[in-house]
CSV table of C-alpha atoms and ligand atoms in Angstrom, one decimal:
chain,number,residue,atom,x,y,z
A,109,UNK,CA,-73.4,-166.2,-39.4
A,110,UNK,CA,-74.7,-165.5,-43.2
A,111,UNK,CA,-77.2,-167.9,-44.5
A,112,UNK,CA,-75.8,-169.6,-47.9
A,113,UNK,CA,-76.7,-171.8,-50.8
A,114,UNK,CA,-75.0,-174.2,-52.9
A,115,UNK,CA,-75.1,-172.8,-56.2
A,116,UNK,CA,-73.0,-175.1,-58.2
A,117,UNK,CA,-70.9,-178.8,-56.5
A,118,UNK,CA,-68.4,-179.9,-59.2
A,119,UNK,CA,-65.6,-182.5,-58.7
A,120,UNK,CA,-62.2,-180.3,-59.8
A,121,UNK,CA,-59.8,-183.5,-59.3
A,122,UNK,CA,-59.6,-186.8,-57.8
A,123,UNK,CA,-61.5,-186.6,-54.1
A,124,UNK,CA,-61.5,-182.7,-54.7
A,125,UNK,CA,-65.1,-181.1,-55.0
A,126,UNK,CA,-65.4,-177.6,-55.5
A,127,UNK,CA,-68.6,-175.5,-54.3
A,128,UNK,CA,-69.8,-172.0,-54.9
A,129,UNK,CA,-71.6,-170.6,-52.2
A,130,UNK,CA,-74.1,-167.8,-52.7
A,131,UNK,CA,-76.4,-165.8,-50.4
A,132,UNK,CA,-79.8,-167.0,-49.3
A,133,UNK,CA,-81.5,-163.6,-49.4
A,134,UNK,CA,-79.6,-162.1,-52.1
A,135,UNK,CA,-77.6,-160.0,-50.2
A,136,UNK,CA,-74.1,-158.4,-51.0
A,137,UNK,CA,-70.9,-160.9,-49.4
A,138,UNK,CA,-68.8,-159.3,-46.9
A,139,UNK,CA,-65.3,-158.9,-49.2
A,140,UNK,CA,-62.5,-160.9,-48.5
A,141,UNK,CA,-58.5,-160.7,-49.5
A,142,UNK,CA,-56.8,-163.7,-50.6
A,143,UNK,CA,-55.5,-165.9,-47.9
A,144,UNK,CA,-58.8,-165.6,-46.4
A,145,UNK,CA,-60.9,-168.8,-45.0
A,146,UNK,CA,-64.5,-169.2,-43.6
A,147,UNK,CA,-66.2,-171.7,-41.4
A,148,UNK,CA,-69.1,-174.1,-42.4
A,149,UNK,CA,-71.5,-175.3,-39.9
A,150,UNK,CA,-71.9,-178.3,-41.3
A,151,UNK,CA,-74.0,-179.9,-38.5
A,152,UNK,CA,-74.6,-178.1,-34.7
A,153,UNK,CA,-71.4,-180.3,-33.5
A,154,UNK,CA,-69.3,-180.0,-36.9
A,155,UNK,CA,-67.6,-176.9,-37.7
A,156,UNK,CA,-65.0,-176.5,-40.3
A,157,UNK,CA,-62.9,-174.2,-41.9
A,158,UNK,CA,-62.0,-173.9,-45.6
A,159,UNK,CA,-60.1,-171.4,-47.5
A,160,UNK,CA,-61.9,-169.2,-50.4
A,161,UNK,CA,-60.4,-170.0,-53.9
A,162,UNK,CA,-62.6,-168.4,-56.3
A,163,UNK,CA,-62.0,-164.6,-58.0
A,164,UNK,CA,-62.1,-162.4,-55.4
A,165,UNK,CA,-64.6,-159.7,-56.6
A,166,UNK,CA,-67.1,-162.2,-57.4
A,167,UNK,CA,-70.7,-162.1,-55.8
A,168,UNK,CA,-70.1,-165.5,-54.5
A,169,UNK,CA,-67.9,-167.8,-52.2
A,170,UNK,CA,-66.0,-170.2,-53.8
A,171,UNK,CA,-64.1,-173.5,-51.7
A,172,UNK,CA,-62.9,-177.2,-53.0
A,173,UNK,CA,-62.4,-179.3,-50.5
A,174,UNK,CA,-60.5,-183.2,-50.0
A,175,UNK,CA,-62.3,-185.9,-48.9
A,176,UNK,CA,-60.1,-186.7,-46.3
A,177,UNK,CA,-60.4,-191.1,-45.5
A,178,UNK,CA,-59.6,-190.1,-41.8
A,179,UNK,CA,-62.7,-187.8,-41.6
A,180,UNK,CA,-63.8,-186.6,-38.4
A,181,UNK,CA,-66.9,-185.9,-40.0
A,182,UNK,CA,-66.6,-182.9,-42.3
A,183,UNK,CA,-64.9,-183.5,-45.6
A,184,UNK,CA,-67.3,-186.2,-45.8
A,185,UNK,CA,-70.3,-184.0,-44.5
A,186,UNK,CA,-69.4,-181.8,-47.5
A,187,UNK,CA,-68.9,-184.6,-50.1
A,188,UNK,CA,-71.6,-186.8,-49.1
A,189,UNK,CA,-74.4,-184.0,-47.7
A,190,UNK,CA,-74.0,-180.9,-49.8
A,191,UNK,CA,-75.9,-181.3,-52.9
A,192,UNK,CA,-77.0,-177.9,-55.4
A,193,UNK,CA,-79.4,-175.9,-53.3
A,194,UNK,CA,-78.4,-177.5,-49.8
A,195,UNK,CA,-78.5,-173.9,-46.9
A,196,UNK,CA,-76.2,-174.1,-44.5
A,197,UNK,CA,-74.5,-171.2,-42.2
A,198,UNK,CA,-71.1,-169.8,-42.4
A,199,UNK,CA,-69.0,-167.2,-40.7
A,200,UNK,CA,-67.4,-163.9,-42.6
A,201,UNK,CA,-64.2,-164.5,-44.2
A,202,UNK,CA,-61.0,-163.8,-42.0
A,203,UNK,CA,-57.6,-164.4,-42.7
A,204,UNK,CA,-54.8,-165.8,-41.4
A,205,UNK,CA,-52.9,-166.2,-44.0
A,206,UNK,CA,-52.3,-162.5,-45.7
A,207,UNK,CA,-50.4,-161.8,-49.0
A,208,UNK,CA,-48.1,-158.9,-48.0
A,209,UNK,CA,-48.6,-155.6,-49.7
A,210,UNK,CA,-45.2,-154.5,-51.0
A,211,UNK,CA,-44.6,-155.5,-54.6
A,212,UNK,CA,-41.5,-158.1,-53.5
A,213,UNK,CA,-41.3,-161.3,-56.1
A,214,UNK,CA,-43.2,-163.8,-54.1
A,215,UNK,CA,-42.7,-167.7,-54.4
A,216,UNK,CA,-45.6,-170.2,-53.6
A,217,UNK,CA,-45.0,-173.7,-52.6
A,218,UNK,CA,-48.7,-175.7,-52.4
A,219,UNK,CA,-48.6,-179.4,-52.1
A,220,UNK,CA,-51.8,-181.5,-52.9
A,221,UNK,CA,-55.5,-179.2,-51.6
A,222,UNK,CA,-52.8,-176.7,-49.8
A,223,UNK,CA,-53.7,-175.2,-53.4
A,224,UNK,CA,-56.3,-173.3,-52.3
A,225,UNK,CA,-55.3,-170.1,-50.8
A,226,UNK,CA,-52.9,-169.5,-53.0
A,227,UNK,CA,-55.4,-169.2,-56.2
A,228,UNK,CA,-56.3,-166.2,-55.3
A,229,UNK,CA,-53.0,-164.7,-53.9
A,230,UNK,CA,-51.4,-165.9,-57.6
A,231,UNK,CA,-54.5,-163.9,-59.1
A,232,UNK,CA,-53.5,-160.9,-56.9
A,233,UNK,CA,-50.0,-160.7,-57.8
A,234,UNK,CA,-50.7,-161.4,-62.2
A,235,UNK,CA,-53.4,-158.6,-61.7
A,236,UNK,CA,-50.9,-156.6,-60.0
A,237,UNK,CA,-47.7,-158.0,-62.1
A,238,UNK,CA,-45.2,-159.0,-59.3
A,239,UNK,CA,-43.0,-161.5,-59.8
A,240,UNK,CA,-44.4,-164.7,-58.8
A,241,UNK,CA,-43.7,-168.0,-58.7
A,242,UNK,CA,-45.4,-171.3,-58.2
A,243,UNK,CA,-44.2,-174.8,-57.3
A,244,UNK,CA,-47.0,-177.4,-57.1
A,245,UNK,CA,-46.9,-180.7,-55.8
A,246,UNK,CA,-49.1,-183.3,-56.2
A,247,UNK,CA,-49.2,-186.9,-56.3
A,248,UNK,CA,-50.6,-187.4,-59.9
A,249,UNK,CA,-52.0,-185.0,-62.3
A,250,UNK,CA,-55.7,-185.6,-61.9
A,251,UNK,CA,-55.0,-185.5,-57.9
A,252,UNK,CA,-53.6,-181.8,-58.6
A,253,UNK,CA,-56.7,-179.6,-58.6
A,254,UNK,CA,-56.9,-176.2,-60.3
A,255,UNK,CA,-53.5,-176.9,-62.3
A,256,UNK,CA,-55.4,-175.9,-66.2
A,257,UNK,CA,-56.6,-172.7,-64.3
A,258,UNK,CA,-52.8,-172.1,-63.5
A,259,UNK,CA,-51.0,-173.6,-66.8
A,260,UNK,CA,-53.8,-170.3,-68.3
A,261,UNK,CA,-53.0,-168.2,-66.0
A,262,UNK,CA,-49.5,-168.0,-65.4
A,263,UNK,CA,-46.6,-167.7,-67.7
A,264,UNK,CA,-44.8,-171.8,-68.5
A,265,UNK,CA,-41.9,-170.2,-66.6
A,266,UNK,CA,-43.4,-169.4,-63.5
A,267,UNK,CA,-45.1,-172.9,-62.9
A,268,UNK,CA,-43.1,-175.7,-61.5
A,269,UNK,CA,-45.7,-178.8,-61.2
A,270,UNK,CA,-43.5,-182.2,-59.5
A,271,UNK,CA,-45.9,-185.1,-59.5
A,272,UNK,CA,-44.6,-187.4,-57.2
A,273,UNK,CA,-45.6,-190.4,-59.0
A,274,UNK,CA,-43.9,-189.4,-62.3
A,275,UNK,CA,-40.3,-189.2,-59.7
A,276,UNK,CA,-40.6,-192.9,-58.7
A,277,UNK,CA,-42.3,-191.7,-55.4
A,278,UNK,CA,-39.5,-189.0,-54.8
A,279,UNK,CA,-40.6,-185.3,-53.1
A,280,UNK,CA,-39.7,-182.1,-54.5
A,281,UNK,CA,-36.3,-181.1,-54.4
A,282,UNK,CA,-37.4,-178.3,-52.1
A,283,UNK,CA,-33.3,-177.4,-51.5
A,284,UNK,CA,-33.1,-176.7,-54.9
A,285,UNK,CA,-36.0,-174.6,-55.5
A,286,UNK,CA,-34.4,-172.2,-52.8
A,287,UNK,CA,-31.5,-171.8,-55.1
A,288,UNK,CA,-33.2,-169.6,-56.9
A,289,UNK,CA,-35.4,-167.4,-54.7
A,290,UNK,CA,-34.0,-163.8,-54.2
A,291,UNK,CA,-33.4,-162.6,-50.7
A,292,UNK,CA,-36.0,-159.8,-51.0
A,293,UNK,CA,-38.4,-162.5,-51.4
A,294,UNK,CA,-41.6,-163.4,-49.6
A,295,UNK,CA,-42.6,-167.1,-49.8
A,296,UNK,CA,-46.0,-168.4,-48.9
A,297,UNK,CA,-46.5,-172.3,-48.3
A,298,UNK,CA,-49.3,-174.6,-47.7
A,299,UNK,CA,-50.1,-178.2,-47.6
A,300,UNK,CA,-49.1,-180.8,-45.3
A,301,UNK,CA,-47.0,-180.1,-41.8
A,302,UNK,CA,-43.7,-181.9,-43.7
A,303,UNK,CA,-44.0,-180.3,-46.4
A,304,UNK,CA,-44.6,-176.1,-44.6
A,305,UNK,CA,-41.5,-177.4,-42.1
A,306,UNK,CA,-38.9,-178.4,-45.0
A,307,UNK,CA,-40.2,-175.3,-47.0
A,308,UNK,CA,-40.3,-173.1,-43.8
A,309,UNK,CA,-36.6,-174.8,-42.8
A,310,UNK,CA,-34.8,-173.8,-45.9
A,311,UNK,CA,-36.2,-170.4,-45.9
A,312,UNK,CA,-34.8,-170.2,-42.5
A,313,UNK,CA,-31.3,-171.8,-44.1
A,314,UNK,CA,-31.0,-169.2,-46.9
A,315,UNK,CA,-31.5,-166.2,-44.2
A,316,UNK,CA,-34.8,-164.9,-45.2
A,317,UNK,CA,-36.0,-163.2,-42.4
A,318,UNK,CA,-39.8,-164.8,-40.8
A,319,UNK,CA,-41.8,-162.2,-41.6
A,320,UNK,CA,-40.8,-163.5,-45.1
A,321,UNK,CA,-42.0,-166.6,-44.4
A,322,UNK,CA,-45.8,-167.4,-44.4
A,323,UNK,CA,-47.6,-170.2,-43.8
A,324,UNK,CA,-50.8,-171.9,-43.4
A,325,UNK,CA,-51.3,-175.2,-41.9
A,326,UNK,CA,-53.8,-177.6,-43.1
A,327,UNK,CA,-53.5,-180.6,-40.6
A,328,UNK,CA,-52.3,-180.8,-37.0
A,329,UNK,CA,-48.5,-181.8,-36.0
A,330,UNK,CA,-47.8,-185.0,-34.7
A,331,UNK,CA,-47.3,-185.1,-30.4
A,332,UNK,CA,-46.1,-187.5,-28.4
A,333,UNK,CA,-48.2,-187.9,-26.3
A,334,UNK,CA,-47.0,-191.3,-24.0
A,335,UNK,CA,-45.5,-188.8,-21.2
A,336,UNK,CA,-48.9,-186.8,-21.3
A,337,UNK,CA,-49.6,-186.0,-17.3
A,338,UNK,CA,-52.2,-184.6,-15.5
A,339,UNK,CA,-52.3,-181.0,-14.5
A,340,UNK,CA,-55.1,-178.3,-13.1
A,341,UNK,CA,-56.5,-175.3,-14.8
A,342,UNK,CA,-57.7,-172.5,-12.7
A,343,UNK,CA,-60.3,-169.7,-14.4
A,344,UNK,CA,-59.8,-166.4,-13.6
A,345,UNK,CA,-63.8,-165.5,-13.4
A,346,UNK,CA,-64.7,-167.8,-10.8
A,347,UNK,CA,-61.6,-168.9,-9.1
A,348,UNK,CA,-62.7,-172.6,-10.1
A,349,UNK,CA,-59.9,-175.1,-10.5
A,350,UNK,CA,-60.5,-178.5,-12.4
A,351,UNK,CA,-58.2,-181.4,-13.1
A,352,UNK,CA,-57.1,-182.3,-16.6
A,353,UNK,CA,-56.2,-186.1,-16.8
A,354,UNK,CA,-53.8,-187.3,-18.7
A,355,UNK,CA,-55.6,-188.3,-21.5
A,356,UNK,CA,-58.3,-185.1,-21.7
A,357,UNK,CA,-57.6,-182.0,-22.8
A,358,UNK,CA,-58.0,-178.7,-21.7
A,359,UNK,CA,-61.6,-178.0,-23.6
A,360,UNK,CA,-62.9,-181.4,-22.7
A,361,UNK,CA,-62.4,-181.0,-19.1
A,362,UNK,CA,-63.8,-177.2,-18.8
A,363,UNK,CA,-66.9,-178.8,-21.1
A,364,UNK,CA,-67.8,-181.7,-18.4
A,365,UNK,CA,-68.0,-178.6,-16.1
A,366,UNK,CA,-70.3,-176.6,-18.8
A,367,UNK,CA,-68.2,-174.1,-19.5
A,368,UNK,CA,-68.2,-173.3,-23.2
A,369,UNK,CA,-65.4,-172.3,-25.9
A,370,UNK,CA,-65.8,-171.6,-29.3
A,371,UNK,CA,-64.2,-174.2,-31.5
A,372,UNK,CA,-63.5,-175.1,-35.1
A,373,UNK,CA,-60.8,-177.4,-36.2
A,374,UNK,CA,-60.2,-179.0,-32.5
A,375,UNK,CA,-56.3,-180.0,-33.7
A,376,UNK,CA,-55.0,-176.4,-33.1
A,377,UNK,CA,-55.0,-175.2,-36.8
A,378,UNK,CA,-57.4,-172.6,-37.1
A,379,UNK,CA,-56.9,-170.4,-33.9
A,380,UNK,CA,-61.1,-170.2,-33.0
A,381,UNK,CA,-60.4,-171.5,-29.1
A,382,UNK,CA,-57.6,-169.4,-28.0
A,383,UNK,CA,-57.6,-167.8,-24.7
A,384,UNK,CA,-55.4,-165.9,-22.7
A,385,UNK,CA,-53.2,-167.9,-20.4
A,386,UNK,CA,-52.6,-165.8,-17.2
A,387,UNK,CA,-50.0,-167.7,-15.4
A,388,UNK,CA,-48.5,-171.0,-16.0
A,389,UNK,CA,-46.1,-172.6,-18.6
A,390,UNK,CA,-48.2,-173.9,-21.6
A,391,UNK,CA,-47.3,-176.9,-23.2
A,392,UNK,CA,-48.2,-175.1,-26.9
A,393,UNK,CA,-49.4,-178.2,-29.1
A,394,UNK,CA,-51.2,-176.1,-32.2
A,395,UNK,CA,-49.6,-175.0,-35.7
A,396,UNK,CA,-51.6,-171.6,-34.7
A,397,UNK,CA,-49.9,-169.2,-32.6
A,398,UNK,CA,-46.4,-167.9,-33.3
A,399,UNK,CA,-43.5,-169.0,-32.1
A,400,UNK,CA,-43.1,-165.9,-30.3
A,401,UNK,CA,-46.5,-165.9,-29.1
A,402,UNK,CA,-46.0,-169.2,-28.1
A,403,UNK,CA,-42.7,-168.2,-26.1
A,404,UNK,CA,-44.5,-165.1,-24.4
A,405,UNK,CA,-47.1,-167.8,-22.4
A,406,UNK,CA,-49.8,-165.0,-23.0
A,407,UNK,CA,-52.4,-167.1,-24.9
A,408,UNK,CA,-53.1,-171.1,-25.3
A,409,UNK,CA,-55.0,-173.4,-27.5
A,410,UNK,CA,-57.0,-175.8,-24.9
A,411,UNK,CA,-58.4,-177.7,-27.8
A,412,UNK,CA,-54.7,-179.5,-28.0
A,413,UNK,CA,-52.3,-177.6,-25.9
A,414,UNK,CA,-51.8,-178.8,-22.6
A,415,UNK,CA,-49.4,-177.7,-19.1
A,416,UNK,CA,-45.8,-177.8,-18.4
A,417,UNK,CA,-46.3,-176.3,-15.0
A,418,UNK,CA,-48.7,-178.3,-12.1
A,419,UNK,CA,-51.4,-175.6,-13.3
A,420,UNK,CA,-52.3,-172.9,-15.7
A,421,UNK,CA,-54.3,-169.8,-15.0
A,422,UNK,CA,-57.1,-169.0,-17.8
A,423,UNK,CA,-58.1,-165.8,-18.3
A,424,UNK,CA,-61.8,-167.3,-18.4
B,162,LIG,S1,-60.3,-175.1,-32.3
B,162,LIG,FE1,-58.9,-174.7,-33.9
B,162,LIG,S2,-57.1,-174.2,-32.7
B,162,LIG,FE2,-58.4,-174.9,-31.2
């Protein structure tokens, strides 16, 4: 973990605040590519992840982040607790969320603080003058956070803004956009699950192949969970089997038994729990692993996945 302080906490739209993070000790910060996120330990039980937004050869970190009004505790940790000169701990930068390196045109679809990652993946491709296009949703204008940055930075052309509000509540005609996107084409989405799955769908309807299609989700998917049913997990270290009920999951049950994973998000969004799932058919619940990943029953998310089969074997 690298020891950082809040250098600057601005409010960049409605419910958005924006922090730069520098080192404690002065040190050099490890370098990131756009797409990339880091983790906050906000408190010893609150760990969350945030994508970097700032220039990327800049000697700080650089995150805004939405108070969220169904906070489990860390948007508002970070609007509430965070004040110029608070220390707190986070992880190195990784990324789940790459810009590919070819020179295709790439198209970026960001509803509301799904903005983030893709500030510094539009700065890549203008430095690097690929074709690139943005469509940005929001609900109003002043909810829309970073859009003067963009409306400077990138040609009138290149910027599609739809605020909801100003369309009597209507969403982007996302059906549309696609008319217009070349098959050579990468597109890159972020924001909420209904908005990555329409985006993602008519990607998929127009014939651009996946790796084409890139995505980073920002909240869980919806489960349902009423025919939930209890199943065992065996570890593969000890032999131990334990019973998940039907309303526990996976990580709960092996913590009441002490037995530790690393976690982040906890809705199966950022990836930090998965283990490898030696037997068993997983019931995949997160927005994290692949669909061929998922498919292969190699590795599972026990913060929300849960059993198909009577038991799963953990490679734990
Ligand atoms: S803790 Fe984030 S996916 Fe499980």
């Amino acid at each position: 973990m690298i020891t950082v302080v809040v250098k600057a906490k601005t409010m960049v739209a409605e419910n958005v605040c924006h922090l730069v993070l520098e080192p404690m000790d002065g040190s050099t910060l490890p370098r990131w590519e756009p797409g990339a996120h880091i983790q906050l330990q906000l408190t010893p039980d609150i760990n969350r992840s945030y994508s970097l937004c700032g220039a990327l050869n800049a000697s700080h970190y650089e995150i805004a982040v939405l108070r969220d009004p169904m906070s489990r505790g860390g948007s508002s940790f970070v609007h509430d607790k965070l004040n110029l000169n608070s220390e707190l701990q986070i992880s190195e930068p990784k990324n789940l969320f790459p810009l590919n390196s070819q020179i295709n045109p790439c198209v970026f679809f960001a509803a509301g603080i799904g903005i983030t990652p893709i500030i510094p993946m539009i700065e890549r491709c203008m430095n690097e003058g690929r074709s690139t296009v943005l469509y940005y949703c929001a609900r109003t204008p002043s909810e829309a956070a970073f859009l003067h940055q963009l409306q400077v930075t990138m040609p009138t052309d290149a910027l599609h803004v739809h605020f909801t509000q100003e369309h009597e509540g209507k969403r982007l005609d996302i059906p549309t956009c696609f008319k217009h996107i070349t098959h050579e084409s990468h597109v890159y989405v972020c924001g909420p699950s209904r908005f990555i799955d329409d985006v993602m769908a008519n990607g998929k309807r127009i014939g651009l192949p996946e790796p084409q299609l890139h995505t980073e989700y920002f909240a869980a998917m919806h489960h349902e969970t009423s025919a939930d049913h209890e199943f065992e997990v065996q570890l593969v270290s000890s032999g131990a089997i334990y019973t998940v009920s039907q309303d526990e999951s996976i990580l709960s049950t092996l913590e009441d038994n002490d037995i530790f994973i690393p976690v982040s998000c906890e809705e199966g969004i950022c990836g930090t729990c998965v283990i490898g799932l030696v037997e068993g058919e997983a019931d995949h619940r997160d927005v994290y692993l692949s669909d061929e990943e998922k498919a292969s029953m190699k590795h599972i998310t026990p913060c929300c996945s849960r059993a198909r089969s009577k038991r799963l074997v953990l490679d734990i």
